[in-house]
PDB file of C-alpha atoms in Angstrom:
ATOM      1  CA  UNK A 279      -9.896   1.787  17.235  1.00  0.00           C
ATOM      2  CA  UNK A 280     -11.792  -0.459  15.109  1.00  0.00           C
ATOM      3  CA  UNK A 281     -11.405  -3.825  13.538  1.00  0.00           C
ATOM      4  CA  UNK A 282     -11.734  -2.342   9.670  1.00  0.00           C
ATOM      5  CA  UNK A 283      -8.517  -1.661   7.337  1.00  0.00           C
ATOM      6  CA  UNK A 284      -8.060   1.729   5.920  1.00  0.00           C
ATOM      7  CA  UNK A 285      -6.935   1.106   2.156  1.00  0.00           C
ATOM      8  CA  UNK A 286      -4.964   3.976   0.609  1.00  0.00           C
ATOM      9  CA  UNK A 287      -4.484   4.736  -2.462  1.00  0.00           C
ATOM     10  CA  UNK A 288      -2.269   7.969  -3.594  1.00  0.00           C
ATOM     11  CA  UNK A 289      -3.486   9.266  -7.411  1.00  0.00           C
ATOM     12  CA  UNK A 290      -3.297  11.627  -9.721  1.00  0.00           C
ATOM     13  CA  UNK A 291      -4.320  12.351 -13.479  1.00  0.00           C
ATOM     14  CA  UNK A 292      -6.043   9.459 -13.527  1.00  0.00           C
ATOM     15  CA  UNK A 293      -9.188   9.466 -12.849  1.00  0.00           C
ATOM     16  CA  UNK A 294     -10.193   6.860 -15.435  1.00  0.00           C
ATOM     17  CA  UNK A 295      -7.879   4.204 -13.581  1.00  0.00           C
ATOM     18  CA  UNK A 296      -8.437   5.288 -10.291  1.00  0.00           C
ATOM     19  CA  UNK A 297     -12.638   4.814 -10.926  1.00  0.00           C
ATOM     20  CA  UNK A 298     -12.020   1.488 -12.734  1.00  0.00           C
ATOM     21  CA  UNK A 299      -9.961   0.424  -9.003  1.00  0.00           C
ATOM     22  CA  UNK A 300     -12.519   2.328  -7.201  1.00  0.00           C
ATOM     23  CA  UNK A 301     -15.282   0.047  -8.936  1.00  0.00           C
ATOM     24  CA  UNK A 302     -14.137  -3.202  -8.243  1.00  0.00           C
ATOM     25  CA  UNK A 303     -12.749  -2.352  -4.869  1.00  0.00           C
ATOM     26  CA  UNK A 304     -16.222  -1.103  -4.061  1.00  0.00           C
ATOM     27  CA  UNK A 305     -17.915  -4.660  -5.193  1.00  0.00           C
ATOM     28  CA  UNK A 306     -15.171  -6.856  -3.242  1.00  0.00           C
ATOM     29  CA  UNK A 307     -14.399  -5.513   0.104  1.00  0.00           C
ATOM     30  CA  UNK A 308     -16.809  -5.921   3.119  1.00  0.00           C
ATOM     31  CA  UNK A 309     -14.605  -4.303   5.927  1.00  0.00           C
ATOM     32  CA  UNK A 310     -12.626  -1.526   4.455  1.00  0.00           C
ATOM     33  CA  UNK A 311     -12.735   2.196   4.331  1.00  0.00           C
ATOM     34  CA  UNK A 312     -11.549   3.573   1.598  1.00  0.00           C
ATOM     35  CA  UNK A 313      -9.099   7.021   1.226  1.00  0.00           C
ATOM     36  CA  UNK A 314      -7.770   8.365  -1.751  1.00  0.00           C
ATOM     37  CA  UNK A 315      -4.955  10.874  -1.468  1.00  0.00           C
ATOM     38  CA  UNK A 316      -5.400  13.864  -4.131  1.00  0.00           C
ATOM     39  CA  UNK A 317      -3.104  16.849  -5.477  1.00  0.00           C
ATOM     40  CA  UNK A 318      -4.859  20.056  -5.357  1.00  0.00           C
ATOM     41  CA  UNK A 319      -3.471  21.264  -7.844  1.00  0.00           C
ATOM     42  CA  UNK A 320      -4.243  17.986 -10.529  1.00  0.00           C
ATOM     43  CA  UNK A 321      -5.850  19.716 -13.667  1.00  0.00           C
ATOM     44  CA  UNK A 322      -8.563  16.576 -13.399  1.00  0.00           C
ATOM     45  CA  UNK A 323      -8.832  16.718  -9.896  1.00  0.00           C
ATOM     46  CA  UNK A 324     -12.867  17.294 -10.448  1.00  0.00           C
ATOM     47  CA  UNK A 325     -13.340  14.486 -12.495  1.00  0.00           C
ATOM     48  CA  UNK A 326     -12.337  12.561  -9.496  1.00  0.00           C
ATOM     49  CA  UNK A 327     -14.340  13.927  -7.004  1.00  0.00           C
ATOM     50  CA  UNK A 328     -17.296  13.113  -9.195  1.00  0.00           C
ATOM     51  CA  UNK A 329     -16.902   8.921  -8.918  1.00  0.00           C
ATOM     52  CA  UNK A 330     -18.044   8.190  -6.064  1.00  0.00           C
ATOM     53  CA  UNK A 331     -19.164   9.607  -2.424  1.00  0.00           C
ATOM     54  CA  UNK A 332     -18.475   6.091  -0.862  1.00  0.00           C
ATOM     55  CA  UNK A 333     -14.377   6.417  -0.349  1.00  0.00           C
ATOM     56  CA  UNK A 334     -12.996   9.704   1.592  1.00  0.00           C
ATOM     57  CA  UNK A 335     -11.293  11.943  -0.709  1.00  0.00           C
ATOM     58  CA  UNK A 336      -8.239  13.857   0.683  1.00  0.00           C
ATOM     59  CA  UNK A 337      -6.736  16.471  -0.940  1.00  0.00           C
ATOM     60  CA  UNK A 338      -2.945  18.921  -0.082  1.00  0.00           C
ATOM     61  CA  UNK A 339      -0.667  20.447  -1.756  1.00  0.00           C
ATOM     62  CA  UNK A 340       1.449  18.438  -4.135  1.00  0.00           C
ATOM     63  CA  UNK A 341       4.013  16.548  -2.783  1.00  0.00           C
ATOM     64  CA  UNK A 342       5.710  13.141  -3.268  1.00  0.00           C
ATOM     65  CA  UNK A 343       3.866  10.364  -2.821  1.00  0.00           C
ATOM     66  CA  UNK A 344       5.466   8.625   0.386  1.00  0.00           C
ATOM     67  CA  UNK A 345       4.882  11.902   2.124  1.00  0.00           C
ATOM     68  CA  UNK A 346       1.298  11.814   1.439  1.00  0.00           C
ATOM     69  CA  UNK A 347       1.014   8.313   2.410  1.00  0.00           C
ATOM     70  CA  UNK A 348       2.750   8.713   5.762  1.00  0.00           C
ATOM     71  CA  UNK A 349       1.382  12.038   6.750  1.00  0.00           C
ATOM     72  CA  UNK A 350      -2.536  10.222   6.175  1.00  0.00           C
ATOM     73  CA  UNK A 351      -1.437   7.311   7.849  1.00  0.00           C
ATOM     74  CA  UNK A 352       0.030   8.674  10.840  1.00  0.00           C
ATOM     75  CA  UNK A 353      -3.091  10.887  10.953  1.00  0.00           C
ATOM     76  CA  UNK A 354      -5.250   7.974  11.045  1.00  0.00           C
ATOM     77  CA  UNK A 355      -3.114   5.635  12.804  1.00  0.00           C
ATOM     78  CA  UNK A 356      -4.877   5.093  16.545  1.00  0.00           C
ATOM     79  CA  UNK A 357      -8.448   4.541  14.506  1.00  0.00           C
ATOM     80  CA  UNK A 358      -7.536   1.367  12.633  1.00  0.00           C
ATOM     81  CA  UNK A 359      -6.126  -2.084  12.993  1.00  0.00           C
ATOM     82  CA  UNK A 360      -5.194  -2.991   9.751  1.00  0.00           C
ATOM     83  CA  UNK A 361      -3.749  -0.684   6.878  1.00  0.00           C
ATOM     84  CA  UNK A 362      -3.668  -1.512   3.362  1.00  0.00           C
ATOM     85  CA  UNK A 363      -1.549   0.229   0.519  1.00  0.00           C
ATOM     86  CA  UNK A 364      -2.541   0.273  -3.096  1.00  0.00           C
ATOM     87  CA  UNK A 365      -2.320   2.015  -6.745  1.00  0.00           C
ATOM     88  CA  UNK A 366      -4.684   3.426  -8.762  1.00  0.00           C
ATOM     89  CA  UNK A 367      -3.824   1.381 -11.254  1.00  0.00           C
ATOM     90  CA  UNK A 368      -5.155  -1.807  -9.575  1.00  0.00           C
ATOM     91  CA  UNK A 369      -8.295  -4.650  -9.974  1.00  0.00           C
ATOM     92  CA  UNK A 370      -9.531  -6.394  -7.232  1.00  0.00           C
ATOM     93  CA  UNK A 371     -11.226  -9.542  -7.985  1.00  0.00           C
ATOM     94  CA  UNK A 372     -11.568 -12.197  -4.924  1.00  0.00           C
ATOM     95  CA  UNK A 373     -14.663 -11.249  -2.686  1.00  0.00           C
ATOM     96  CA  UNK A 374     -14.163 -10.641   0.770  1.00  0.00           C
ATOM     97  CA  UNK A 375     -10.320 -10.325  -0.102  1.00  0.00           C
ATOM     98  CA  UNK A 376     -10.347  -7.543   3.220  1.00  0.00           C
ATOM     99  CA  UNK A 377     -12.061 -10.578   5.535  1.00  0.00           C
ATOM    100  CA  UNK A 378      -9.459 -13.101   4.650  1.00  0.00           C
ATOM    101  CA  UNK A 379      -6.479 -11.315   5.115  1.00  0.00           C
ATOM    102  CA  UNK A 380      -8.131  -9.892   8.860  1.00  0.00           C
ATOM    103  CA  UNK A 381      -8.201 -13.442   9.454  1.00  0.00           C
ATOM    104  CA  UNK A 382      -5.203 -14.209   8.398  1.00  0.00           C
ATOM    105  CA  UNK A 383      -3.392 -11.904  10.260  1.00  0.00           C
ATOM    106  CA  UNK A 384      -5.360 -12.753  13.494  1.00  0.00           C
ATOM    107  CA  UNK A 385      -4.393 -15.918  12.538  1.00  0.00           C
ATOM    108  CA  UNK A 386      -0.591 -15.519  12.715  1.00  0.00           C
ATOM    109  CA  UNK A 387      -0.641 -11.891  15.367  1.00  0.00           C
ATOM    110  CA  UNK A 388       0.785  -9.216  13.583  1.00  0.00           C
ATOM    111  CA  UNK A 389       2.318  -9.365  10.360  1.00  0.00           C
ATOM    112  CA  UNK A 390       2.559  -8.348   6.328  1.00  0.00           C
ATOM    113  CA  UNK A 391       0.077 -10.138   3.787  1.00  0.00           C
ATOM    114  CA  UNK A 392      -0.428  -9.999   0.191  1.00  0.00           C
ATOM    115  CA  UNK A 393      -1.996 -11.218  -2.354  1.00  0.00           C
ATOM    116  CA  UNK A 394      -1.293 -12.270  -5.867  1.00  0.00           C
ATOM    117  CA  UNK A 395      -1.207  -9.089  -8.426  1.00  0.00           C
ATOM    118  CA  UNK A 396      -0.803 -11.451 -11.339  1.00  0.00           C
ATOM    119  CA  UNK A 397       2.662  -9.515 -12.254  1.00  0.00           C
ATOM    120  CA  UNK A 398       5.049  -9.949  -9.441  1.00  0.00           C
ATOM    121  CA  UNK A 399       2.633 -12.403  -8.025  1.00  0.00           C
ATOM    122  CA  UNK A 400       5.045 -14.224  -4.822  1.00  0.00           C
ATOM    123  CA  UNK A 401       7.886 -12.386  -5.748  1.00  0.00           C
ATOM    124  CA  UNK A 402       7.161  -9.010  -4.208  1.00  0.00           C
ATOM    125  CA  UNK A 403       4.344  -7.872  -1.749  1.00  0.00           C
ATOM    126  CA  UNK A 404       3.112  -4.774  -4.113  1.00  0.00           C
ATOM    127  CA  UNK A 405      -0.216  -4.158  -2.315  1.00  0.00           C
ATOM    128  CA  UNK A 406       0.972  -4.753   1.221  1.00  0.00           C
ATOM    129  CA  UNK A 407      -1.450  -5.242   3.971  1.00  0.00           C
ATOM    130  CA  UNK A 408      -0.130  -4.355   7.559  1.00  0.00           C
ATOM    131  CA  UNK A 409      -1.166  -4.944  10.971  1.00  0.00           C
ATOM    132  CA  UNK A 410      -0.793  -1.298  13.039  1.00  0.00           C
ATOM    133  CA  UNK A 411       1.216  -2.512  15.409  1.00  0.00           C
ATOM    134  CA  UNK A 412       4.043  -2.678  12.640  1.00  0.00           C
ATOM    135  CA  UNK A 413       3.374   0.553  11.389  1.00  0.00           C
ATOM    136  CA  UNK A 414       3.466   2.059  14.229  1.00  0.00           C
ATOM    137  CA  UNK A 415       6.507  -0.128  15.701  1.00  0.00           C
ATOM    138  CA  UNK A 416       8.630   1.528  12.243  1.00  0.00           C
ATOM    139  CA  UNK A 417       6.657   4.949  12.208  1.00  0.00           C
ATOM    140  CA  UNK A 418       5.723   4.733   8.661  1.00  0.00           C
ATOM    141  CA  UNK A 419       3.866   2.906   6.127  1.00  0.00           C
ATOM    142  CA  UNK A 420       6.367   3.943   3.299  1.00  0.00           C
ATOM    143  CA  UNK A 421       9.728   4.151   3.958  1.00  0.00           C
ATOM    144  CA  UNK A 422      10.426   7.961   4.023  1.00  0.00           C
ATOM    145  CA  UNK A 423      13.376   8.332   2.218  1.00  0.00           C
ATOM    146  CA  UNK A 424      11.463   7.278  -1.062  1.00  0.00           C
ATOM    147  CA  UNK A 425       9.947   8.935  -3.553  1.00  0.00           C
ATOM    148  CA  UNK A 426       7.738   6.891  -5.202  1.00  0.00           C
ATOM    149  CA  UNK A 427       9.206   3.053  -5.942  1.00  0.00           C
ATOM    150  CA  UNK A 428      10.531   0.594  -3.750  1.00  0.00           C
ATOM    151  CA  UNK A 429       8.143   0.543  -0.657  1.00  0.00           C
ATOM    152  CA  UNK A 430       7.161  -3.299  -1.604  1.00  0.00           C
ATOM    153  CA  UNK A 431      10.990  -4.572  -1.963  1.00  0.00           C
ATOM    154  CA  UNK A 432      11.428  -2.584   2.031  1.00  0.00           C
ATOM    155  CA  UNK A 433       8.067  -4.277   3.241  1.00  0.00           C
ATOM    156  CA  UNK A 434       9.830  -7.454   1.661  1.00  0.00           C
ATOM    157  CA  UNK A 435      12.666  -7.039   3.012  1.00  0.00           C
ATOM    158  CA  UNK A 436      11.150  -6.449   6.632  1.00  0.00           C
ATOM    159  CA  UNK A 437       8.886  -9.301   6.825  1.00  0.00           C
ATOM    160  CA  UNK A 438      11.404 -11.779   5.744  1.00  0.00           C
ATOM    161  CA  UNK A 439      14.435 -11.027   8.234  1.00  0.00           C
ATOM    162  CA  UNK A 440      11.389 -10.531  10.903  1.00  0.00           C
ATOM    163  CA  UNK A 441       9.617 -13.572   9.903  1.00  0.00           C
ATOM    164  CA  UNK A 442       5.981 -11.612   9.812  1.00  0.00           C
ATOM    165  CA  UNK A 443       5.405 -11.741   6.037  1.00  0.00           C
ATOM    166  CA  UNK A 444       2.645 -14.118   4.133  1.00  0.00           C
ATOM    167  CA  UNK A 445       1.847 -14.555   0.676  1.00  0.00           C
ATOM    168  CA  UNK A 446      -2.062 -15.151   0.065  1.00  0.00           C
ATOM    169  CA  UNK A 447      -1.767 -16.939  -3.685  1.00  0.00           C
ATOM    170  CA  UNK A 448      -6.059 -17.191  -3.556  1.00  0.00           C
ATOM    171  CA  UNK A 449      -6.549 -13.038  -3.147  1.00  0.00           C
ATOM    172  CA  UNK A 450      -5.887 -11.519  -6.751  1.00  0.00           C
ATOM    173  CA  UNK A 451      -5.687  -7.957  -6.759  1.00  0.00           C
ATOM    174  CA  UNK A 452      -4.354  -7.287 -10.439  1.00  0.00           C
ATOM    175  CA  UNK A 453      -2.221  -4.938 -10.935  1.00  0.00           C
ATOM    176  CA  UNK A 454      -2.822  -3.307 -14.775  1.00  0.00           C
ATOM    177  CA  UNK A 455       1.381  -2.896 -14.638  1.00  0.00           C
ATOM    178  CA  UNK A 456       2.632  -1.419 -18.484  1.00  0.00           C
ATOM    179  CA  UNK A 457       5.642  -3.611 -17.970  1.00  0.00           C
ATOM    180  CA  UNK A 458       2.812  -6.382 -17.992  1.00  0.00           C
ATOM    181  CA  UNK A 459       0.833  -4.923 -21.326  1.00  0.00           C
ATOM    182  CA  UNK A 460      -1.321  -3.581 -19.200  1.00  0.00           C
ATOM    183  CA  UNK A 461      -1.048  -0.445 -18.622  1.00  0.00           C
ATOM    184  CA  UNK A 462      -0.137   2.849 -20.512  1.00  0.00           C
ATOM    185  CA  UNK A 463       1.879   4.754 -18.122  1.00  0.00           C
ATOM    186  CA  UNK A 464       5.101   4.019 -18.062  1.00  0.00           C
ATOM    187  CA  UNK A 465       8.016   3.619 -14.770  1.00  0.00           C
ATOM    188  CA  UNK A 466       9.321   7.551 -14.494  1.00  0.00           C
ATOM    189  CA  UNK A 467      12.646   6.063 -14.957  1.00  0.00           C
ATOM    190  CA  UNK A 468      14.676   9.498 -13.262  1.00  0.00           C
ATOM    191  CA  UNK A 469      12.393   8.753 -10.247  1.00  0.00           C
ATOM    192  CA  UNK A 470      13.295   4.796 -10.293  1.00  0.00           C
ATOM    193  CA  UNK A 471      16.706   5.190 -10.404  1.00  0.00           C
ATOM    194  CA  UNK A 472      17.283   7.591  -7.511  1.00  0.00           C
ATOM    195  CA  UNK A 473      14.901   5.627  -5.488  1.00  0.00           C
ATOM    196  CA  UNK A 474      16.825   2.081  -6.064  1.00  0.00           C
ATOM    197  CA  UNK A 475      19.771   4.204  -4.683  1.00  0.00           C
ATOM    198  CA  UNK A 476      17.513   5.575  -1.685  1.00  0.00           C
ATOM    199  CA  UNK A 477      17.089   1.569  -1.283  1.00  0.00           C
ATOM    200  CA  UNK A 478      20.378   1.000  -1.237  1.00  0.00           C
ATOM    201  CA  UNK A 479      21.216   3.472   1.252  1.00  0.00           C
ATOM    202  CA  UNK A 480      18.580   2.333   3.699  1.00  0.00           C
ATOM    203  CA  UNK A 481      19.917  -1.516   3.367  1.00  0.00           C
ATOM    204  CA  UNK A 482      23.322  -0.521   4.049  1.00  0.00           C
ATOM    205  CA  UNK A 483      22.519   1.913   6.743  1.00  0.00           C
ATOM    206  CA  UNK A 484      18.737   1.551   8.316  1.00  0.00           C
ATOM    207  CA  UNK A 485      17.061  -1.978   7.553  1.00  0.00           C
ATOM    208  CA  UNK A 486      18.131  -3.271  10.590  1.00  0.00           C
ATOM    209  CA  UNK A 487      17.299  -1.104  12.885  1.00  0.00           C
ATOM    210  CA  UNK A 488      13.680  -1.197  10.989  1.00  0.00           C
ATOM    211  CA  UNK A 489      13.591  -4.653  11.198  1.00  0.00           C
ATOM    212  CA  UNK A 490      14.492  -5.198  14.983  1.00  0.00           C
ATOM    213  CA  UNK A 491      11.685  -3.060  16.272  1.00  0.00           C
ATOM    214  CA  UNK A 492       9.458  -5.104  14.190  1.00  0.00           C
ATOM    215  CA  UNK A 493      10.759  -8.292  15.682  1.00  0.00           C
ATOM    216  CA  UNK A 494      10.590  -6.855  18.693  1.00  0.00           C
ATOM    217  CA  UNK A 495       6.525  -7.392  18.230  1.00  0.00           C
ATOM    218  CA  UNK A 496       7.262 -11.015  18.813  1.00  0.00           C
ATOM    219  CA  UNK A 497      10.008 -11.393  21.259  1.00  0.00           C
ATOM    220  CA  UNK A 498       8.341 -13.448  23.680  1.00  0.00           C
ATOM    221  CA  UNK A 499      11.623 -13.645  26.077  1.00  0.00           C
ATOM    222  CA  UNK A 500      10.935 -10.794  28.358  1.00  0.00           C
TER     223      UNK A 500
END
């Protein structure tokens, strides 16, 4: 295992967005691999491949987006320290933005950081990045039962009752959001609605069980 973060970030039919994130991702981070999780079957899927050979490109049959996340993560999972979530839809602008949350987190032991995507901004940890030991304490690094949404409000959730989660106001990652005029792709509203249930469900039936094997992590009692 090394000390570097794996960043993920799940796309598709964007490959305009995804190179604009790409770009500045590419000028900003100094310990970070970088994966980007592909359809096979994305009608633009070469225009992708064609942005850059610096970021591993991983490509499977269509499927929703937490499953690709997980199955890549949990494929991955013994080789890095750190993992970091993100959209295709994103900017990073603070330099070294990978170095200070490493030393954040080494700072504090394991936890959940995040920076400020100039939308939510404290309100919601949209890019989350996780220390492996929490990931693999839960099993995931999206909560399964989603589709798409939500996976920021169940991080939230989890580092607040587990006291593990820190908000990084200097580290902008800006997130081009259309419910911020910034973005032309709107919320799939059918999706968003089902997964707010899915949320729902896992509150009233799962979060604490999720959240005690996090705390667990720091149970210093014996």
């Amino acid at each position: 295992m090394n000390n570097k973060i794996l960043t993920i970030i799940p796309s598709r039919g964007r490959p305009k967005e995804c190179a604009r994130t790409i770009d500045s991702f590419l000028k900003t981070s100094k310990n970070s691999d970088l994966a980007v999780l592909l359809d096979e079957d994305d009608p633009l899927l070469s225009e992708y491949l064609n942005i850059s050979p610096k970021m591993f490109w991983w490509t499977e049959k269509r499927d929703t987006i937490t499953n690709r996340i997980n199955r890549f993560t949990l494929q991955n999972l013994n080789d890095y320290k750190f993992f970091h979530l993100t959209n295709d839809d994103v900017i990073y602008h603070t330099k070294d933005w990978d170095v200070s949350f490493i030393n954040k987190l080494e700072e504090y032991g394991h936890g959940i950081i995040y920076g400020d995507d100039l939308f939510q901004r404290e309100n919601l940890p949209t890019f989350p990045f996780i220390s492996q030991e929490i990931v693999k304490a839960v099993g995931w690094l999206q909560m399964p039962l989603l589709n798409r949404y939500y996976g920021d409000m169940v991080w939230k959730y989890i580092g607040q009752n587990a006291g593990c989660i820190y908000y990084c106001h200097y580290i902008i990652i800006e997130h081009m959001h259309q419910l911020a005029g910034k973005g032309e792709y709107p919320v799939d509203m059918d999706i968003y609605e089902k997964d707010g249930q899915v949320l729902a469900q896992w509150l009233a039936t799962s979060a604490t069980r999720d959240i005690n094997k996090v705390r667990r992590l720091y149970d210093t009692t014996g």
